[in-house]
PDB file of C-alpha atoms in Angstrom:
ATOM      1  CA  UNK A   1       5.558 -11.569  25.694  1.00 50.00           C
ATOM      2  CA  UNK A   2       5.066 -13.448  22.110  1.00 62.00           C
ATOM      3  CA  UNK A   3       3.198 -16.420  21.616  1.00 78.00           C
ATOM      4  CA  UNK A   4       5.001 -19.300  19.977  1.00 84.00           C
ATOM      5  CA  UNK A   5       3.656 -21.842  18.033  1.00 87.00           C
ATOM      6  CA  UNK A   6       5.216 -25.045  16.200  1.00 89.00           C
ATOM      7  CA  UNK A   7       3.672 -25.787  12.724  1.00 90.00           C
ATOM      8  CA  UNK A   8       2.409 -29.251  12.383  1.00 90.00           C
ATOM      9  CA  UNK A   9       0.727 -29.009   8.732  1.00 90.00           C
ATOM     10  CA  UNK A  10       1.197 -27.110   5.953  1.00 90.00           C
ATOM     11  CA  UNK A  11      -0.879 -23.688   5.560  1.00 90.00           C
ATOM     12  CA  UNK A  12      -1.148 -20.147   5.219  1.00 91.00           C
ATOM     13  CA  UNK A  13       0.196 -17.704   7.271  1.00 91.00           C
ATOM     14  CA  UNK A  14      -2.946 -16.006   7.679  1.00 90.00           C
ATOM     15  CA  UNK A  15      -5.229 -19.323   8.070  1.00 90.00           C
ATOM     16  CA  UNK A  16      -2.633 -20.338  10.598  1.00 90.00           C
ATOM     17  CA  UNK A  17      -3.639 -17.420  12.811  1.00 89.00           C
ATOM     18  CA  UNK A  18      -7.072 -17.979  12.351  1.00 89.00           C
ATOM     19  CA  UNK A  19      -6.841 -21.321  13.589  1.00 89.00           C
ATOM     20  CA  UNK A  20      -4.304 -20.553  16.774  1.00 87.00           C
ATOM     21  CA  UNK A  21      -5.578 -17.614  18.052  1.00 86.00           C
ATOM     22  CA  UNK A  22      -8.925 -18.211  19.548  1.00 81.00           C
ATOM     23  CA  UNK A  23     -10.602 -15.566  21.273  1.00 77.00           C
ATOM     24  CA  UNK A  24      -9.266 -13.163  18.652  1.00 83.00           C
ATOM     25  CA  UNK A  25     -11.007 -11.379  16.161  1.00 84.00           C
ATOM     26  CA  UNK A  26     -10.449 -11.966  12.560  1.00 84.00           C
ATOM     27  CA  UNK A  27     -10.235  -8.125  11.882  1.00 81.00           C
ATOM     28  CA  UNK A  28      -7.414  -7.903  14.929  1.00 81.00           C
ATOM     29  CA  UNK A  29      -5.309 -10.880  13.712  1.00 83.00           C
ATOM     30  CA  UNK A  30      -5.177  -9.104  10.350  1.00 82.00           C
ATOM     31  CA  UNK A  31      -4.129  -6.281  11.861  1.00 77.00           C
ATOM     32  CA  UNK A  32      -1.062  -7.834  13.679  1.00 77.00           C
ATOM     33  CA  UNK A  33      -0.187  -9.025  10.841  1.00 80.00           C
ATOM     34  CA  UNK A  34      -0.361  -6.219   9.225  1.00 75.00           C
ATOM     35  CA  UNK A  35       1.683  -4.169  11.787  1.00 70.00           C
ATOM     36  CA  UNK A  36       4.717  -6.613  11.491  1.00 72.00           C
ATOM     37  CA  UNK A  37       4.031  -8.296  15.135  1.00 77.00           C
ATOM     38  CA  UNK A  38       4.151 -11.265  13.417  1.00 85.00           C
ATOM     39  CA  UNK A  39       7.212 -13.510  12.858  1.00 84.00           C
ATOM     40  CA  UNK A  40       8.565 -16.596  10.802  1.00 86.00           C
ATOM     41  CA  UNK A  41      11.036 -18.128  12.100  1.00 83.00           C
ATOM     42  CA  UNK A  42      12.419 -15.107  13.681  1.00 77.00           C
ATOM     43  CA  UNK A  43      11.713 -13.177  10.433  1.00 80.00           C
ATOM     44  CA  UNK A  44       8.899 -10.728  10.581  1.00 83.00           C
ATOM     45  CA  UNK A  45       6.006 -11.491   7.665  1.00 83.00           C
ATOM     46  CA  UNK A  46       2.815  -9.670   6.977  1.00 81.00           C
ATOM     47  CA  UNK A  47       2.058 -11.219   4.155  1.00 84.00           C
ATOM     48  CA  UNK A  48      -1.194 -13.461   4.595  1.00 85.00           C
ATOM     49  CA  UNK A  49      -0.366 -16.062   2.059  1.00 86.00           C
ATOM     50  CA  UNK A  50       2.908 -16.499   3.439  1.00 87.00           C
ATOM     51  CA  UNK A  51       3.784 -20.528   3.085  1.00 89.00           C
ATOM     52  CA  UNK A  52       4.296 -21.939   6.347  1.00 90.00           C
ATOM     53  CA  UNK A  53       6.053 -25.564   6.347  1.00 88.00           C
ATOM     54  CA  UNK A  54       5.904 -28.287   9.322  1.00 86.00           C
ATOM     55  CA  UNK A  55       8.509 -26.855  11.608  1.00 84.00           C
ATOM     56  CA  UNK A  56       8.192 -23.769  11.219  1.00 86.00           C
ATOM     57  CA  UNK A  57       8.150 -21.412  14.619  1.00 86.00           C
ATOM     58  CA  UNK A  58       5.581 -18.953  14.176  1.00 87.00           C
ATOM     59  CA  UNK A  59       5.975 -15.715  16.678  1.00 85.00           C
ATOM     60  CA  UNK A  60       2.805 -13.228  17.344  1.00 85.00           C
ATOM     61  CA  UNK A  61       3.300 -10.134  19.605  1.00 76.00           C
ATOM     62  CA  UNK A  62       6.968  -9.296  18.229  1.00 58.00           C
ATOM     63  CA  UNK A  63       7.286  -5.555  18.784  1.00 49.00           C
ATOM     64  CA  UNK A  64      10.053  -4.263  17.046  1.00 53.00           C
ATOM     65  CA  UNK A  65      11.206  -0.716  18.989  1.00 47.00           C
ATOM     66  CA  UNK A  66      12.603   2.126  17.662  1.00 45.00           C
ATOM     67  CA  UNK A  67      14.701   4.252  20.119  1.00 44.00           C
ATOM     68  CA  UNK A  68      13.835   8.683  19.926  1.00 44.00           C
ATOM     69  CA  UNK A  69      17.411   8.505  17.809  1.00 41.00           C
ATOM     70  CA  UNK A  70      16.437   6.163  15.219  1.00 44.00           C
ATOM     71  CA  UNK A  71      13.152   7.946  14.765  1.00 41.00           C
ATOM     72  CA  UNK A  72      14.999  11.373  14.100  1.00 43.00           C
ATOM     73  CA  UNK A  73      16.963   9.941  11.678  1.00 46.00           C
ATOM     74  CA  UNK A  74      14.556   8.628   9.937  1.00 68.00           C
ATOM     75  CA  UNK A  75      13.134  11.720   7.165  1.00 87.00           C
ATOM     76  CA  UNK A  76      10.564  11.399   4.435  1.00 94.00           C
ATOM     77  CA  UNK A  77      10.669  13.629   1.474  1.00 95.00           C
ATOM     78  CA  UNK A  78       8.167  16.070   1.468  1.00 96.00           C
ATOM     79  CA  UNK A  79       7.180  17.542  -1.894  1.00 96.00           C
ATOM     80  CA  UNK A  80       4.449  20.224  -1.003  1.00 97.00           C
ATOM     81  CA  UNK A  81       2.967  21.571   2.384  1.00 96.00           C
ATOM     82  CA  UNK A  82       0.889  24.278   3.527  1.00 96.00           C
ATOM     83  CA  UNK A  83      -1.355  24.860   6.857  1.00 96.00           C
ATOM     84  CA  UNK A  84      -4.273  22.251   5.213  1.00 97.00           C
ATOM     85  CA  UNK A  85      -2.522  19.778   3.548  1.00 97.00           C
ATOM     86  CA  UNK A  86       1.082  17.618   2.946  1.00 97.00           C
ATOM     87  CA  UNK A  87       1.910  15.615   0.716  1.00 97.00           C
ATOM     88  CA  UNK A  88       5.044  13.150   0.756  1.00 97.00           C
ATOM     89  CA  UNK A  89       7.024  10.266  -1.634  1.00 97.00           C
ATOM     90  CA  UNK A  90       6.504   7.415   0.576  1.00 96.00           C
ATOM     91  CA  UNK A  91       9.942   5.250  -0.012  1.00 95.00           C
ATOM     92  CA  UNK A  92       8.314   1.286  -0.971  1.00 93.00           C
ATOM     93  CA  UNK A  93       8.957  -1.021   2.109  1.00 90.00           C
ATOM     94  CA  UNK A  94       7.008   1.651   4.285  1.00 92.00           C
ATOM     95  CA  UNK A  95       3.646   1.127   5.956  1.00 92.00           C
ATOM     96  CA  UNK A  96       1.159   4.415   5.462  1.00 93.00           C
ATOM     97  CA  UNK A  97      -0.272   3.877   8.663  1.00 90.00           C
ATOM     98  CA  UNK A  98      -0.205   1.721  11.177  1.00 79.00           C
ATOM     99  CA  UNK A  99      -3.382  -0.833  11.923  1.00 61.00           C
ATOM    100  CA  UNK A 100      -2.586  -0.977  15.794  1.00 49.00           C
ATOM    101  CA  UNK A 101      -0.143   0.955  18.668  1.00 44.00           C
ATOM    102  CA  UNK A 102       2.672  -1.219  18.862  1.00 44.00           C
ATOM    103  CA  UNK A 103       4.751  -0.088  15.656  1.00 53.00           C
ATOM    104  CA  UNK A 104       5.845   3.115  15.162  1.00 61.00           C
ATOM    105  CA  UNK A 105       7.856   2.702  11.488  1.00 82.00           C
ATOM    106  CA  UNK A 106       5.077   3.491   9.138  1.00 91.00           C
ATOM    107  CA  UNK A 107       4.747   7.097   7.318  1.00 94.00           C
ATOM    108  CA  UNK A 108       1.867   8.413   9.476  1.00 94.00           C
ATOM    109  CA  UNK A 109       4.060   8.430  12.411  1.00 92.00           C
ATOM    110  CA  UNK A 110       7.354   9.264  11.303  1.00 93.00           C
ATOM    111  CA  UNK A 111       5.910  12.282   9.565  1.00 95.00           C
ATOM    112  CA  UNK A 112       4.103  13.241  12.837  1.00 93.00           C
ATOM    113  CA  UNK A 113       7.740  12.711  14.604  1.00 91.00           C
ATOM    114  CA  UNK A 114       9.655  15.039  11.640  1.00 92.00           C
ATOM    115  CA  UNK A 115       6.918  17.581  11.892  1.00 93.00           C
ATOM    116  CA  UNK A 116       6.720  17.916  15.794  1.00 90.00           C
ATOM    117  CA  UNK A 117       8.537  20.175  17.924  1.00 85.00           C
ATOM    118  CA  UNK A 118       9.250  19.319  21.722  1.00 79.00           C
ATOM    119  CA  UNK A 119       5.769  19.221  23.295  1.00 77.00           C
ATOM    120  CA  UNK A 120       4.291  21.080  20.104  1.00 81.00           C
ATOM    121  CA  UNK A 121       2.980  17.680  18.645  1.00 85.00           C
ATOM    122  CA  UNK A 122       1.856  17.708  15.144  1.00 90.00           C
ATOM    123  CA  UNK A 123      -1.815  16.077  14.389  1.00 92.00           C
ATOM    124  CA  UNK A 124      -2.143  14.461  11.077  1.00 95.00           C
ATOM    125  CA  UNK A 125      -5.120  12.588   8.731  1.00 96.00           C
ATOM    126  CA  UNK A 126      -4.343  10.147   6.318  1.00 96.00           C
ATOM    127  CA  UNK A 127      -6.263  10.964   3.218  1.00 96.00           C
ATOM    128  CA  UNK A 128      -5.760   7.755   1.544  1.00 95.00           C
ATOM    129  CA  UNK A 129      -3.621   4.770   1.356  1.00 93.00           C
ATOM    130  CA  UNK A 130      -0.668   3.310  -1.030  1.00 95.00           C
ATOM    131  CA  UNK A 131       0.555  -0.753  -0.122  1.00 91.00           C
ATOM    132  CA  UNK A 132       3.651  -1.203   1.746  1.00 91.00           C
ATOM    133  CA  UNK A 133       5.669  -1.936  -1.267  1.00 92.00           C
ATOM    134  CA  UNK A 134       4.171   1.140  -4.027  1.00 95.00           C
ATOM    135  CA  UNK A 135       6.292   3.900  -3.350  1.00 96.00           C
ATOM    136  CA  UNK A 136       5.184   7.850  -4.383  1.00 97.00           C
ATOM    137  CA  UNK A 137       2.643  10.185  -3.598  1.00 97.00           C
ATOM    138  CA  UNK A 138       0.989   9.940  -0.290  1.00 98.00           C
ATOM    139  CA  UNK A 139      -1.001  12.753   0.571  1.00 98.00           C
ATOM    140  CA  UNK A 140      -1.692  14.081   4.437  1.00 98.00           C
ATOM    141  CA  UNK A 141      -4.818  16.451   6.271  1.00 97.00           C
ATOM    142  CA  UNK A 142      -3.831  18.880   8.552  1.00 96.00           C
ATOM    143  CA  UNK A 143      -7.225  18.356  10.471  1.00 96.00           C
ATOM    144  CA  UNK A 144     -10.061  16.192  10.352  1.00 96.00           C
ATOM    145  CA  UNK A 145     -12.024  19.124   8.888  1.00 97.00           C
ATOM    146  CA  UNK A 146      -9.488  19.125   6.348  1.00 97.00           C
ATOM    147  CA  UNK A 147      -9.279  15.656   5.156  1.00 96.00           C
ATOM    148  CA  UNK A 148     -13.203  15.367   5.161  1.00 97.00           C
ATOM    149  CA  UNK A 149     -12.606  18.670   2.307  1.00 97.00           C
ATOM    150  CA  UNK A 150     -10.526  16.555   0.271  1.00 97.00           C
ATOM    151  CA  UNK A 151     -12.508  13.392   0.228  1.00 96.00           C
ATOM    152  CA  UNK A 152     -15.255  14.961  -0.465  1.00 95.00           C
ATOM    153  CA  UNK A 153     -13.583  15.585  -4.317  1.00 95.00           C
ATOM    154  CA  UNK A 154     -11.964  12.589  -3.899  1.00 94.00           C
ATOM    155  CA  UNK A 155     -13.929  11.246  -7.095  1.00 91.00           C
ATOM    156  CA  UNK A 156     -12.765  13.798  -9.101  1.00 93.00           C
ATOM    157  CA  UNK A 157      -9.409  13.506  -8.427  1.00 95.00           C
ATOM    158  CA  UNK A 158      -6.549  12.152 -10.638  1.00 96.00           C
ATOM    159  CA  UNK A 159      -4.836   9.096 -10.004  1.00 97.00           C
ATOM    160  CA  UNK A 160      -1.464   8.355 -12.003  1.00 97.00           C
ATOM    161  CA  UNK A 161       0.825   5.264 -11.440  1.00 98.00           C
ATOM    162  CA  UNK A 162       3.675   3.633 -13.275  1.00 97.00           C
ATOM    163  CA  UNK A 163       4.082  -0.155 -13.636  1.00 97.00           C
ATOM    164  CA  UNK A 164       6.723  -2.398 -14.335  1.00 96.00           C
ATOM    165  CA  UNK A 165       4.826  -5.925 -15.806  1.00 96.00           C
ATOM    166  CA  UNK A 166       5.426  -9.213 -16.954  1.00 94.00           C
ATOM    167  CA  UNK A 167       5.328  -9.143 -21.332  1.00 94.00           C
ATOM    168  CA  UNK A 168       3.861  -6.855 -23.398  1.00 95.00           C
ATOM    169  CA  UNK A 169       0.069  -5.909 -23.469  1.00 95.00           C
ATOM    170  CA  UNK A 170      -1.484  -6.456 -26.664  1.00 93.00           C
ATOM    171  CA  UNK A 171      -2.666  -3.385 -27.064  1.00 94.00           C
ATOM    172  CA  UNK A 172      -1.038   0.155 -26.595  1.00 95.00           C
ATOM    173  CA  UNK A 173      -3.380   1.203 -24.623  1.00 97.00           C
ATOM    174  CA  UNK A 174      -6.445   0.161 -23.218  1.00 96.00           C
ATOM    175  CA  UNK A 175      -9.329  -0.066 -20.144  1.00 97.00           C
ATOM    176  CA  UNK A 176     -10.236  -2.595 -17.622  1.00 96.00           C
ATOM    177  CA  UNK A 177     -13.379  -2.413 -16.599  1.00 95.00           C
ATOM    178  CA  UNK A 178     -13.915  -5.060 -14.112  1.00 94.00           C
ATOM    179  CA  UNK A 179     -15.519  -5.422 -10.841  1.00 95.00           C
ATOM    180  CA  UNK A 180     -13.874  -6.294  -8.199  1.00 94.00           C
ATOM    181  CA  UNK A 181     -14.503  -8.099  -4.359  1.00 91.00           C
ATOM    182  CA  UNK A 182     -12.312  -8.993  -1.518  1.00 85.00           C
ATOM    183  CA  UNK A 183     -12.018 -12.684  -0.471  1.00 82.00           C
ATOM    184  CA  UNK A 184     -11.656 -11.802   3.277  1.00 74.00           C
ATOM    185  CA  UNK A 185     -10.271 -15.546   3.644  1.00 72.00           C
ATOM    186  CA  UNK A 186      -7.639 -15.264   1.394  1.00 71.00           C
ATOM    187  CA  UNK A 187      -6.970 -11.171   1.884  1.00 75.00           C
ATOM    188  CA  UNK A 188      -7.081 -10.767  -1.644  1.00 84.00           C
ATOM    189  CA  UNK A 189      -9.363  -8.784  -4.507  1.00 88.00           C
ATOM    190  CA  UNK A 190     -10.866 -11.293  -7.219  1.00 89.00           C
ATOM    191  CA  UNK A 191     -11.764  -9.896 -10.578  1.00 91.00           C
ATOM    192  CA  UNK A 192     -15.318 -10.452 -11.861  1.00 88.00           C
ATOM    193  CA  UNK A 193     -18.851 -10.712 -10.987  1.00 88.00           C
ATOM    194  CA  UNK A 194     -20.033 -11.256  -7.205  1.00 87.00           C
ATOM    195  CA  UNK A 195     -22.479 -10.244  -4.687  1.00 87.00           C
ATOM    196  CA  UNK A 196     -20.176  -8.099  -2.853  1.00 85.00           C
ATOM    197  CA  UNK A 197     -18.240  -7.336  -6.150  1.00 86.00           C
ATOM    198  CA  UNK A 198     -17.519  -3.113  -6.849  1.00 92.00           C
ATOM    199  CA  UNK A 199     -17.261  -1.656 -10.156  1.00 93.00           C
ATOM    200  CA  UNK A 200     -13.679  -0.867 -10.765  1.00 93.00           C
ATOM    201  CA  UNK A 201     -11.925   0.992 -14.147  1.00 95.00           C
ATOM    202  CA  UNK A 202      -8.382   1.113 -14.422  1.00 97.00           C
ATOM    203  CA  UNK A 203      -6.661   2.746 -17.914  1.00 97.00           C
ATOM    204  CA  UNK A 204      -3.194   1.847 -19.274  1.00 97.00           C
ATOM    205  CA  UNK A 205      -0.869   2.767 -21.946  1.00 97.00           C
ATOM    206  CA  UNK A 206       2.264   1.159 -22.569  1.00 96.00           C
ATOM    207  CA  UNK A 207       5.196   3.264 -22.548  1.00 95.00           C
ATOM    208  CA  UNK A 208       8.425   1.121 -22.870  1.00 93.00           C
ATOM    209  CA  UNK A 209       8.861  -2.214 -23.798  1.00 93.00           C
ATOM    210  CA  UNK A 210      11.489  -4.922 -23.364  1.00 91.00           C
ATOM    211  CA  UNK A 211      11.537  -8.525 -24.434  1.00 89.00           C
ATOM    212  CA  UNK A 212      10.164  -9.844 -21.218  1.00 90.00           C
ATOM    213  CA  UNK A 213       8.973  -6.521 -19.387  1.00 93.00           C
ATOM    214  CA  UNK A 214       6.598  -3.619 -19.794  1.00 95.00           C
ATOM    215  CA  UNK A 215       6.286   0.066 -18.189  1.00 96.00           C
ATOM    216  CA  UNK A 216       2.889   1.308 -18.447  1.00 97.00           C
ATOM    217  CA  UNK A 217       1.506   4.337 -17.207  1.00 97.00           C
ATOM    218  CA  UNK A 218      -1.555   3.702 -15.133  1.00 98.00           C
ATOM    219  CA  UNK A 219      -5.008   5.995 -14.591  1.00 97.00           C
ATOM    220  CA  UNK A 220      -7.257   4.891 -12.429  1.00 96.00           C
ATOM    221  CA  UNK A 221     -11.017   6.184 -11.976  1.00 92.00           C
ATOM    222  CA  UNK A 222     -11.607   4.438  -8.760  1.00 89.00           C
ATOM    223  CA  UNK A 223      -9.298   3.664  -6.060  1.00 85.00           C
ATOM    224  CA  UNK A 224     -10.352  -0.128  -4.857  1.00 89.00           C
ATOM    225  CA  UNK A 225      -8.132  -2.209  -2.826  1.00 89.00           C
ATOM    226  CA  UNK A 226      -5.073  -3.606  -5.020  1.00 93.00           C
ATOM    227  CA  UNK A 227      -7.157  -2.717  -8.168  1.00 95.00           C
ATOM    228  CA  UNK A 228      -3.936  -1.769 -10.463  1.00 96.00           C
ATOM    229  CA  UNK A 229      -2.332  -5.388  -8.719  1.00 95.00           C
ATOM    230  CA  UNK A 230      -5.575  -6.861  -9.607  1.00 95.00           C
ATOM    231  CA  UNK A 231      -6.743  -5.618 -12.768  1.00 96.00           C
ATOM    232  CA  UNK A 232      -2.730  -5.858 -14.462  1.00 97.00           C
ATOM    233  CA  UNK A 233      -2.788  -9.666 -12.829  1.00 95.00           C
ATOM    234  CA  UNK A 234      -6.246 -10.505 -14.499  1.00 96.00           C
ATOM    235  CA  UNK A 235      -5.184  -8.587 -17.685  1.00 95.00           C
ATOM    236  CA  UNK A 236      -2.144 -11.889 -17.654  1.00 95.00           C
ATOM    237  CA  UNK A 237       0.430  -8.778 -16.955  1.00 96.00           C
ATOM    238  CA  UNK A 238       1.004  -9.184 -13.008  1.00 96.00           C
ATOM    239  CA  UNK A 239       3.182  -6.308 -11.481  1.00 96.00           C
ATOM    240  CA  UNK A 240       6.887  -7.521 -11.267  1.00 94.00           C
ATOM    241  CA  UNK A 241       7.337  -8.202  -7.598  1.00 91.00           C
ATOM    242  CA  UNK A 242       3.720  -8.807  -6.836  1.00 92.00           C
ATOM    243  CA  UNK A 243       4.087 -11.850  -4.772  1.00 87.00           C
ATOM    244  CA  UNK A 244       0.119 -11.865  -4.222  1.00 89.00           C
ATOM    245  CA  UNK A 245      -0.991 -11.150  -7.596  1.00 91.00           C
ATOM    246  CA  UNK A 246       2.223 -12.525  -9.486  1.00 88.00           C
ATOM    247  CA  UNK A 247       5.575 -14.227  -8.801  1.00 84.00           C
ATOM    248  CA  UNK A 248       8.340 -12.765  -6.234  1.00 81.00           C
ATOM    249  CA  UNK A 249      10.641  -9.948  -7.119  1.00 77.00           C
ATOM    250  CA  UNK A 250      13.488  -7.476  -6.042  1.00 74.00           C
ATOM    251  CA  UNK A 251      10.710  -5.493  -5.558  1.00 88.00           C
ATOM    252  CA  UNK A 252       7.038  -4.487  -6.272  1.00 93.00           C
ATOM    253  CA  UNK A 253       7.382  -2.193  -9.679  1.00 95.00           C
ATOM    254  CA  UNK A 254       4.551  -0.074  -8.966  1.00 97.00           C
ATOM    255  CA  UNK A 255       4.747   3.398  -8.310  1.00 97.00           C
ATOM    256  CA  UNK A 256       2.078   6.594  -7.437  1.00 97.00           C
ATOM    257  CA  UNK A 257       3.477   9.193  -9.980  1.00 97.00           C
ATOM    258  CA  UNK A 258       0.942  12.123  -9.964  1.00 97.00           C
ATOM    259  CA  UNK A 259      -1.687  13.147  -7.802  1.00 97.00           C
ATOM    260  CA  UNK A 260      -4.193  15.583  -9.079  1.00 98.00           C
ATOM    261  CA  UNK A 261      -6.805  17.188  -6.400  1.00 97.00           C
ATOM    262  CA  UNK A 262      -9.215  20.093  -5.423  1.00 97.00           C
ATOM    263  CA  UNK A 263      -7.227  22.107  -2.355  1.00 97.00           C
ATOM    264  CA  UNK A 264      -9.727  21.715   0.397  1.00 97.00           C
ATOM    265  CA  UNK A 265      -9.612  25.903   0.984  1.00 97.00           C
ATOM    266  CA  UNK A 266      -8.229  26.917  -1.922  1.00 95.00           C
ATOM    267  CA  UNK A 267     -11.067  25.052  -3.987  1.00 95.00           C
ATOM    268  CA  UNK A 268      -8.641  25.336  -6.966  1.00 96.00           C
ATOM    269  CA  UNK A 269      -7.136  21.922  -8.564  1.00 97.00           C
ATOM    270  CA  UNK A 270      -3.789  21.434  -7.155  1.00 97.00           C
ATOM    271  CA  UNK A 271      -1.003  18.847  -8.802  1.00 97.00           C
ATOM    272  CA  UNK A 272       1.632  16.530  -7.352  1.00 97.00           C
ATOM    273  CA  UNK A 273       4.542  14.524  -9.362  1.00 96.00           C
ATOM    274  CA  UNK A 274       7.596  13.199  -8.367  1.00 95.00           C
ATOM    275  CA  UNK A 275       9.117  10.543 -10.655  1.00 94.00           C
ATOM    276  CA  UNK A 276       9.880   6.894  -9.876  1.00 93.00           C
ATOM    277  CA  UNK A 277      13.205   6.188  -7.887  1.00 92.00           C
ATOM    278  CA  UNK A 278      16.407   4.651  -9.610  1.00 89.00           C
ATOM    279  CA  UNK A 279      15.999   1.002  -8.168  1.00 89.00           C
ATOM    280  CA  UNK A 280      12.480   0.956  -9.486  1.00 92.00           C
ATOM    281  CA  UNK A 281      13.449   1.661 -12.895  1.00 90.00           C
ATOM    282  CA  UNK A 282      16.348  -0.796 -12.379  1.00 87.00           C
ATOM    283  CA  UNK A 283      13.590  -3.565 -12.483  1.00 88.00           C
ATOM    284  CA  UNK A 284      13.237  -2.940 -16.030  1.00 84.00           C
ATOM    285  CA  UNK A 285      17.046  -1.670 -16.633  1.00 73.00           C
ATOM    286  CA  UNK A 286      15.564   2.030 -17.631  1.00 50.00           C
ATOM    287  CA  UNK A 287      18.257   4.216 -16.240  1.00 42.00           C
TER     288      UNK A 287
END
């Protein structure tokens, strides 16, 4: 049964939960949050800055259920598969995984559900990670064995992503190199110098312009938390529809293009592209 609690101050969604739900752990209550058990007025948020106002009726423990039939109809594309790995174009709005047992509607499990036949469940490892709202390339292990394989080359992999930003760069192209570290109160990556700071390198080149827009194709070396969000944000080009890094939008214009990695038995680089869908493109009126 969900919890319900009456906001009395203004706060963050996130610092809220802190505050309310003694006896939990930090790293659970981010992970409700995460897995949409959390709701705002009857609408489900998992976004940790979320502005709550006095009021407001905040819900934890909201389980939203999908019946066997919904989860059937639900299909991702899948753009390459063998016996070691898959790889899909995870639509944006989708969880990759989900943080805890109660939700079902992320990719991991509705891939597992496509793939499975009657008792002949399928067994699937996450490789890596894209946000909720990126959409493209998420790639799949067939085993643990497998997945270990691929990280293994993970650093030599290639990692290519298209944003949509706010203005022009000032240069064509061009490198951020930047640390970065996670403010674990906040739930956001900071840009700069720190004891807990990573080094971080991100490459752009503008591709299209508009008078108030950008699309840049985007390389990244390392694969930080929100580093493209991050870096683009710091750069004073925030991602259209980056309401943690930026302003609100129709929705986030970032996108995993192409995926470049060693095949885990074939030991041979293996490539994976799929372009950008048509309402991500809309964002910047390329159609």
């Amino acid at each position: 049964m969900a919890e319900k609690f009456i906001v009395k101050e203004k706060s963050k969604l996130l610092e809220f939960l802190f505050k309310h739900l003694t006896g939990w752990s930090k790293k659970t209550i981010k992970q409700r949050l995460q897995s949409s058990s959390v709701a705002v007025n009857s609408e489900i948020s998992t976004k940790h800055d979320y502005a709550l106002n006095v009021g407001d009726v905040v819900e934890v423990g909201i389980v939203k259920k999908t019946s066997p039939q919904q989860q059937r109809a639900q299909k991702l594309e899948i753009i390459y598969q063998d016996r070691d790995i898959i790889a899909i174009n995870k639509p944006a709005g989708l969880l990759s995984v989900g943080n805890t047992t109660e939700s079902k509607e992320h990719a991991l499990a509705i891939l597992r559900n496509q793939l499975s036949r009657g008792k002949n469940k399928v067994k699937l490892w996450p490789v890596h990670r894209l946000d909720k709202d990126t959409s493209g390339i998420l790639l799949f292990a067939t085993s643990k064995e497998m997945r270990e394989r691929v990280m293994d080359k993970w650093p030599v992999s290639e990692k290519i992503y298209l944003a949509i930003v706010e203005g022009t760069p000032q240069n064509k192209t061009g490198t951020i190199d930047q640390p970065l570290w996670q403010d674990e109160k906040e739930y956001q990556m900071h840009v700069g110098k720190h004891p807990e700071a990573k080094p971080a390198i991100t490459h752009f080149e503008v591709k299209q312009t508009t008078p108030e827009r950008s699309l840049l194709e985007v390389k990244i070396e390392t694969g930080r938390q929100h580093q493209i969000r991050a870096h683009l944000a710091w750069l004073g080009h925030s991602i259209i529809g980056d309401e943690r890094y930026g302003t609100k939008g129709e929705r986030m214009g970032l996108h995993a293009k192409k995926l470049t990695i060693i095949h885990p038995v074939k030991k041979k680089p293996i490539s994976f592209e799929v372009d950008a869908p048509r309402d991500f493109y809309a964002i910047i009126r390329i159609i």
